[in-house]
XYZ file of C-alpha atoms in Angstrom:
446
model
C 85.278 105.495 77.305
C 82.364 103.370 77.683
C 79.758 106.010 79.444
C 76.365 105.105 80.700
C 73.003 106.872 80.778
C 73.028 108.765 83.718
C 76.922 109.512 83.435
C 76.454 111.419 79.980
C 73.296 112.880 81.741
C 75.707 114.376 84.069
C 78.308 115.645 81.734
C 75.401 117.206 80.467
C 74.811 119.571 83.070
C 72.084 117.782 84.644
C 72.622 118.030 88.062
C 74.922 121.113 88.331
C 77.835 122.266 87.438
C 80.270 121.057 90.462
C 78.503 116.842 89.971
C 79.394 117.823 86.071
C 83.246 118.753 86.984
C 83.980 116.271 89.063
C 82.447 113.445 87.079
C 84.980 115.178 84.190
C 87.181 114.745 85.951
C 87.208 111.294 86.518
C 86.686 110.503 83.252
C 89.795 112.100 82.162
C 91.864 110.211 84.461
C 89.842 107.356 83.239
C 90.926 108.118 79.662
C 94.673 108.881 81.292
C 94.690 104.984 82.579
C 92.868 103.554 79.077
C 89.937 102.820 80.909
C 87.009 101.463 79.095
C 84.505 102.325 81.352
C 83.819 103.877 85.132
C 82.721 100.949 87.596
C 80.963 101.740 91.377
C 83.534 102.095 94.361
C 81.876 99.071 96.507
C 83.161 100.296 99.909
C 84.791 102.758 102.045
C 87.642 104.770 100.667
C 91.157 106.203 102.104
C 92.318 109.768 101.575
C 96.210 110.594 101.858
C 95.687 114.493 102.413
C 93.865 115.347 105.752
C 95.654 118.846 106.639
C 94.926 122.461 104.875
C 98.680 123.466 104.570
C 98.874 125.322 101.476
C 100.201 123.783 98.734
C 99.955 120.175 99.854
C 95.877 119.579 99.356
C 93.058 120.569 97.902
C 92.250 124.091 99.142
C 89.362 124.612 101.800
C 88.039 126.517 99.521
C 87.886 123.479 97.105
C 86.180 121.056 99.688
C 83.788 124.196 100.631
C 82.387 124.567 97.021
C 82.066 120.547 97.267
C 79.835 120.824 100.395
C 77.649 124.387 99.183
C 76.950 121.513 96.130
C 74.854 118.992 98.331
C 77.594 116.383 97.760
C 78.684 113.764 99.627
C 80.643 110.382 99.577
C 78.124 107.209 99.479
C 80.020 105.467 102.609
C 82.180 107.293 105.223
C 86.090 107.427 104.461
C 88.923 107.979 106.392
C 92.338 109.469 105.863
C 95.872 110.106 106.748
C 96.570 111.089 110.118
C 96.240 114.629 111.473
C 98.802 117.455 111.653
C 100.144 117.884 115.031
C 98.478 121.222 115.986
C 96.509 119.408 118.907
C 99.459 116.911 120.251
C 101.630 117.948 123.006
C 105.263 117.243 122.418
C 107.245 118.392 125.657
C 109.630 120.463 123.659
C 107.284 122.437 121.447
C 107.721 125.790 122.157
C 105.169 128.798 121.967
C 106.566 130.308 118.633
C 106.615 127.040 117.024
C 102.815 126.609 117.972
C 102.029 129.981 116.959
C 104.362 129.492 113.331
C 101.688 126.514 112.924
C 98.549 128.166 113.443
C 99.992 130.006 110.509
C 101.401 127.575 108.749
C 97.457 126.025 108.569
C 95.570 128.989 108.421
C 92.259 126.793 107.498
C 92.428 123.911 109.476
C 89.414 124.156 111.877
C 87.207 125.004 108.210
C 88.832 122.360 106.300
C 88.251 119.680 109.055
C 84.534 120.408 108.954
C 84.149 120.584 105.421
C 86.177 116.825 105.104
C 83.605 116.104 107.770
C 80.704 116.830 105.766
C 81.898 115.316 102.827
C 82.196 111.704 104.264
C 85.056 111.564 106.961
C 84.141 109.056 109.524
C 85.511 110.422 112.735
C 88.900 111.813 114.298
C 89.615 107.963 114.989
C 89.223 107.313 111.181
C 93.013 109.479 110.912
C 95.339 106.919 110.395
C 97.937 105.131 107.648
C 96.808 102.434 108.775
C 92.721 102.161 107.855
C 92.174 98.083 107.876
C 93.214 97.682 111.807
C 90.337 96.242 113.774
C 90.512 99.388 115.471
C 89.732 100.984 113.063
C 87.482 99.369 111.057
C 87.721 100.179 107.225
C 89.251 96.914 106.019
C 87.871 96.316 102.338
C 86.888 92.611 101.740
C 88.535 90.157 99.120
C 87.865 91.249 95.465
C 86.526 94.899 96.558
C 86.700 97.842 94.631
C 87.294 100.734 96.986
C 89.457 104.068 95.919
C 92.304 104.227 98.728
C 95.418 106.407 98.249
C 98.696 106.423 100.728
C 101.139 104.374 99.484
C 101.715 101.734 102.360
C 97.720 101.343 102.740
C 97.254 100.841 98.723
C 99.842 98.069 98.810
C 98.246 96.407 101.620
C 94.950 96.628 100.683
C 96.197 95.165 97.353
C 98.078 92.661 98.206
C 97.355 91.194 101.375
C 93.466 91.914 101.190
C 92.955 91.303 98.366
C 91.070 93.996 97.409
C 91.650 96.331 94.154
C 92.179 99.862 93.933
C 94.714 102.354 92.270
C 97.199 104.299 93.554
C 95.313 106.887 93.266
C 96.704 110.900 93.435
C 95.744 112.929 96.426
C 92.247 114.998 95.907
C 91.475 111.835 92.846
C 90.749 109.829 95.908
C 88.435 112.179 97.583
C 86.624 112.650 94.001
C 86.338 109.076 93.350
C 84.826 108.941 96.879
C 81.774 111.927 96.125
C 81.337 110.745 92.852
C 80.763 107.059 93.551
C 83.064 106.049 90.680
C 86.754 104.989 89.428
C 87.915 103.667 86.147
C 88.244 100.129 85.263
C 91.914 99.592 84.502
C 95.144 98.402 85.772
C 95.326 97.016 89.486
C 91.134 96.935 88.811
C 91.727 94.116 86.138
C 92.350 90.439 86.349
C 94.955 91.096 83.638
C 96.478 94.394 85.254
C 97.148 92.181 88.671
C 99.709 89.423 87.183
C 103.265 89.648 88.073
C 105.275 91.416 85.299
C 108.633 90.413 87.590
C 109.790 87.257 89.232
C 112.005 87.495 92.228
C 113.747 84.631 93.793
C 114.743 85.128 97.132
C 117.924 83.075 98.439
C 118.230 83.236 101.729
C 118.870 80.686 104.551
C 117.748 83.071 107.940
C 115.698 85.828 108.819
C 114.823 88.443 106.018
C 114.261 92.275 107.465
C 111.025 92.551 105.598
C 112.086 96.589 104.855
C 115.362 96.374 103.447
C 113.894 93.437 101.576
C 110.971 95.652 99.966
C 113.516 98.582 99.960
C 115.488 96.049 97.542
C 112.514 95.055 95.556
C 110.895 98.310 94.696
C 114.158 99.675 93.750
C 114.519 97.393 90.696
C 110.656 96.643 89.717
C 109.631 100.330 89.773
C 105.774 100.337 89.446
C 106.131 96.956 88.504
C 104.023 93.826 90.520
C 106.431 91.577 91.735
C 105.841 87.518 92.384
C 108.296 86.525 94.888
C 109.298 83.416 95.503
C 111.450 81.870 98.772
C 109.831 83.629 102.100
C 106.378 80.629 102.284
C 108.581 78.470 104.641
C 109.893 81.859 106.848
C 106.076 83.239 106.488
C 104.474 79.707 107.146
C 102.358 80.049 104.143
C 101.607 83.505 105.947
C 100.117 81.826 109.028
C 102.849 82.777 110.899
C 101.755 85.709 113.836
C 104.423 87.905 112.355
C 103.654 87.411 108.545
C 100.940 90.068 108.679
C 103.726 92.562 109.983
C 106.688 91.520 107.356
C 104.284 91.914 104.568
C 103.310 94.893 105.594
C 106.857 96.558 106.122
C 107.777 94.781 102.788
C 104.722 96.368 100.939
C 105.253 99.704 102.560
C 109.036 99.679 101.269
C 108.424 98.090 98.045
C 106.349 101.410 97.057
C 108.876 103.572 99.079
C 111.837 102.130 96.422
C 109.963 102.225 93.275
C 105.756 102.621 92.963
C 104.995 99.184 93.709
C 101.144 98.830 94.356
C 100.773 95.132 94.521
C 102.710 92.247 94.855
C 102.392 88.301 95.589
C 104.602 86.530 98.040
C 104.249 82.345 96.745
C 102.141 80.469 98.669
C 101.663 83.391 100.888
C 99.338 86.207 99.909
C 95.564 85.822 99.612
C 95.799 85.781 95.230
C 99.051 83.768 95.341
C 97.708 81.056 97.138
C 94.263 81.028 94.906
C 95.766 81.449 91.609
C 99.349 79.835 91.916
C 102.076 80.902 89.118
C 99.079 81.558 86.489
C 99.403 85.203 87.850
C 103.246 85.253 86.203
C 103.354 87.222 82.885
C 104.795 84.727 80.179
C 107.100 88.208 79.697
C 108.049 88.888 83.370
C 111.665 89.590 83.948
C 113.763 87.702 86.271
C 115.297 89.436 90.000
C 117.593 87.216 92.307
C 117.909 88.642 95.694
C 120.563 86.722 98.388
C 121.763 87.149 101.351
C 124.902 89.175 100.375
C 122.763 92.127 98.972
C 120.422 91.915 102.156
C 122.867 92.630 104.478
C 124.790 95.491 101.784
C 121.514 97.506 101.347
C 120.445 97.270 105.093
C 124.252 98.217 105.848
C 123.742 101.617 103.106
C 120.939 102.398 105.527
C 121.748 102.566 108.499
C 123.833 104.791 110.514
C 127.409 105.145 109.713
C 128.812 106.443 113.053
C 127.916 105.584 116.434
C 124.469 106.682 117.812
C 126.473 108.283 121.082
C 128.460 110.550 118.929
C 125.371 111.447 117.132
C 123.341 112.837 120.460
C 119.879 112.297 119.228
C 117.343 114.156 120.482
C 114.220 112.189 119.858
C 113.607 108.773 118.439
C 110.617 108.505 116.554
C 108.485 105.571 116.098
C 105.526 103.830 114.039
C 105.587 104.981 110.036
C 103.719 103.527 109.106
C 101.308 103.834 112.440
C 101.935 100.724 114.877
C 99.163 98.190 116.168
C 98.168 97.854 119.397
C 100.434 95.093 120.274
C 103.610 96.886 118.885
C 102.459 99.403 121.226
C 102.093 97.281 123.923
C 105.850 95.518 123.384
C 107.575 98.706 123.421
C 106.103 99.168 126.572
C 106.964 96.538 128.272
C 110.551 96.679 126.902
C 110.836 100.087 128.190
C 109.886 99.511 131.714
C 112.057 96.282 131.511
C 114.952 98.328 130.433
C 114.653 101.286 132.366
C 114.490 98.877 135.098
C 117.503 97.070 134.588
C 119.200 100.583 133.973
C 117.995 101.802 137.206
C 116.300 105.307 135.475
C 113.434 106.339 135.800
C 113.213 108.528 133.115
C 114.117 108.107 129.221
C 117.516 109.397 128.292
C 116.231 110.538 124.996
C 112.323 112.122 123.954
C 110.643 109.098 122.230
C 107.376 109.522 120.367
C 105.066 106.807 119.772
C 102.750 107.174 117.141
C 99.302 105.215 116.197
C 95.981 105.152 115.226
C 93.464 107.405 117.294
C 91.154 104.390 117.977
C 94.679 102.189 118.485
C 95.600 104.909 121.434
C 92.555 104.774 123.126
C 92.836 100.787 123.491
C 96.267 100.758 124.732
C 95.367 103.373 127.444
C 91.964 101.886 128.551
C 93.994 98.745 128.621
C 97.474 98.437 129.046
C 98.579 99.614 132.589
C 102.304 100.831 131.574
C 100.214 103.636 129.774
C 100.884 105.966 132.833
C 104.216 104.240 133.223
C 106.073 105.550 129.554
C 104.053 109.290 130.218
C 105.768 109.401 133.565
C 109.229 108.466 131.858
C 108.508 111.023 129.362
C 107.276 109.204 126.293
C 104.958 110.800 124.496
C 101.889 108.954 122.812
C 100.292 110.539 119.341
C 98.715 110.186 116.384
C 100.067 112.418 114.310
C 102.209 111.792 110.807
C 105.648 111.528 111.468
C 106.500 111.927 108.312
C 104.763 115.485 107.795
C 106.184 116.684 111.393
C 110.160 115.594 110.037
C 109.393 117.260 106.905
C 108.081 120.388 108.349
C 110.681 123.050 108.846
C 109.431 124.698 112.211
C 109.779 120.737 113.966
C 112.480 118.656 112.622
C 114.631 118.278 115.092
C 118.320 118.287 115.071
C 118.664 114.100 115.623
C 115.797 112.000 115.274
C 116.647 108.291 115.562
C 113.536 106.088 113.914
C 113.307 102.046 113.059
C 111.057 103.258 109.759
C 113.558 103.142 106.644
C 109.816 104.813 104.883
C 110.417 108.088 107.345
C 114.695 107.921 106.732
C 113.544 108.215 103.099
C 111.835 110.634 103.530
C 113.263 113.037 106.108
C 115.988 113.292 107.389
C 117.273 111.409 110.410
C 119.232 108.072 111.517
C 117.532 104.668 110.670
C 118.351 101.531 112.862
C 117.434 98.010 112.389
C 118.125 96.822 115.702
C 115.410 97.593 117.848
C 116.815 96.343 121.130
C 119.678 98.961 120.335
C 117.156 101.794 119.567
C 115.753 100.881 122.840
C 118.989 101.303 124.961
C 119.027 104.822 123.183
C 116.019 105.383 123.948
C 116.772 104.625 128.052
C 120.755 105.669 128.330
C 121.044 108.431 124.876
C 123.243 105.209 122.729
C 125.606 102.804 123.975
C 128.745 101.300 122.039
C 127.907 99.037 118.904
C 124.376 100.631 118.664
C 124.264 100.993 115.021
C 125.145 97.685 114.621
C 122.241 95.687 112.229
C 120.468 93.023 114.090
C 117.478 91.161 114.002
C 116.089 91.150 117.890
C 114.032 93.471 118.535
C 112.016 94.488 122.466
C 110.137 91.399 122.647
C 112.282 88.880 121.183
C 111.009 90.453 117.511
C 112.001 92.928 115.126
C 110.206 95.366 113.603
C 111.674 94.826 110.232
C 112.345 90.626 110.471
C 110.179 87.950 111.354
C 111.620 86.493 113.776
């Protein structure tokens, strides 16, 4: 690699041995990728480990030899969301609270050290970094260092910014040491479609199976894919920003995709046109037929009823405030028209700290779903299905990311999930669909 002044200077032991190791380190990765050189990360970055459970991230330890150094990211980052030590579930019992406090013996120490590293704030713990909520959206043509899967593929492709995928405890080094290697999804060359894929479809697309469907046959690939600018309205279209981010989120859940271009759509695709194709990209055709089969291979195969589900689980990735504030009002409305007052079935809500606060400074049916015994968090769903002392028995979910990876029953008709949500399942609820509490789906645009 192509190393500057001050970066040999470094190497060299001039300012420590910790700056030394960790610039090392990205150099290796650098020379992993075929990097030529190390260019500046230009804004904020995005960690995917923010918990100290053993074995999953860097050790405390780690992050507390990082701070004893003097170092520090440039600009503040945030990360994945929190574990769930501080929600309140209703069915979390003692022991499982006290199994957790052992099962992260370090968190309160590894907090504060990400803290003086460069985490922004407890609202900065999301999936979902570039809400206005939030407030770390890169700008067109950035170079940041994000990692999380569904946030990379945004960030990519719908931004318009560049970064890798980059490996958990990579991102936070890229982050202190200011740097990450010019290669790949970095490079004008590394961000053309090596895959076409022709979408034939007359109606409504469920932007997850889709990107389910995608990822499964491109791999790490970047697909172009044509046949969604007149559904998307050349991505003007309210719900666009939603179906391309359920597609992106599912396109790296299938295979590793980390950027894609929808024609006529996304930010590059409508700049650049079919120039972006690789004169060597292979061909996909997706129709309707293998739609509805993959979406059908999904979701549940037996009736929700005879399942007895004892939670439903939504927003993996975390939801926006007006997802929020739709459930909501479909709630009330149904539990009105089912004259309950409380929810047959525990349902968790999950979204970004910042997100949370809005919808209960302003939405009034806040008080409403607490008193009908939904629950509003910010924890990772995914992490609290994978963990052995939570899963529970039945978890119903509209996320085909958390079905992957957990286990638990994944429906694509919302206005179904919401009668199991109110009444525990009715007949035909695992039924695929595309209406969802507000008239929308969650996985289709319309």
């Amino acid at each position: 690699m192509d190393l500057t002044r001050d970066e040999r200077e470094v190497l060299d032991g001039s300012r420590g041995e910790i700056p030394r190791k960790l610039l090392l380190t990205m150099v290796r990765f650098g020379e992993a990728m075929d990097a030529e050189r190390l260019v500046p990360v230009e804004g904020p970055g995005h960690l995917v480990i923010p918990e100290s459970k053993p074995g999953v991230g860097a050790r405390t330890e780690f992050l507390e030899s990082l701070v004893d150094a003097g170092v520090r990211a440039a600009l503040p980052f945030t990360a994945d969301p929190a574990t769930i030590l501080n929600e309140t579930l209703s069915d979390l019992t003692d022991d499982q609270r006290k199994r957790l406090a052992r099962a992260y013996p370090t968190e309160v120490r590894y907090r504060e050290a990400l803290t003086k590293l460069g985490l922004r704030d407890a609202g900065g713990l999301t999936c979902t970094p570039w809400f206005e909520e939030v407030a770390n959206r890169p700008s067109y043509g950035q170079i940041v260092a994000w990692a999380e899967s569904s946030a990379v593929v945004y960030a990519n492709s719908v931004i318009g910014a560049r970064t890798h995928r980059n490996p958990g405890i990579i991102d936070l080094i890229s982050n202190v040491v200011g740097k990450t290697p010019l290669a790949g999804l970095l490079t004008d060359e590394g961000r053309r479609a090596s895959w076409l894929v022709e979408v034939e479809a007359a109606g409504p697309i469920n932007g997850q199976v889709l990107g389910y469907i995608v990822g499964r046959e491109v791999g790490d690939g970047i697909p172009w894919v044509s046949g969604l600018a007149d559904m998307l309205e050349g991505g003007e279209h309210p719900a666009s920003g939603k179906f391309l981010r359920d597609f992106g989120t599912n396109a790296s859940v299938g295979g590793g995709v980390g950027l894609f271009h929808v024609e006529g759509v996304t930010v590059e695709a409508k700049r650049y046109g079919r120039r972006l194709i690789r004169d060597d990209a292979r061909r996909l055709t997706i129709d309707e037929g293998q739609i509805e089969s993959v979406g059908a291979s999904l979701r549940a195969d037996r009736p929700v009823e005879e399942l007895r589900p004892n939670k439903v689980l939504l927003g993996c990735p975390h939801l926006t405030y007006d997802q929020l504030c739709a459930w909501t009002d479909a709630v009330e409305g149904e539990l009105a028209r089912a004259g309950r007052d409380r929810l047959a079935v525990e349902t968790v809500f999950v979204a970004a700290p910042d997100v949370v606060s809005r919808f209960r400074a302003e939405h009034p049916g806040f008080a409403t779903l607490a008193v009908a015994g939904g629950h509003v968090g910010s924890f990772c769903l995914e992490a609290f299905m994978q963990d052995p002392i939570l899963a529970p028995a039945c978890v119903v979910t509209n996320s085909n990311k958390l079905r992957y990876y957990s286990r638990n029953v994944y429906m694509l008709d919302d206005e179904a999930l919401l009668r199991v949500m109110v009444t525990g399942g009715t007949e035909g609820a695992a039924a695929a669909s595309t209406t969802g509490p507000s008239g929308t789906s969650s996985g289709s645009h319309a």
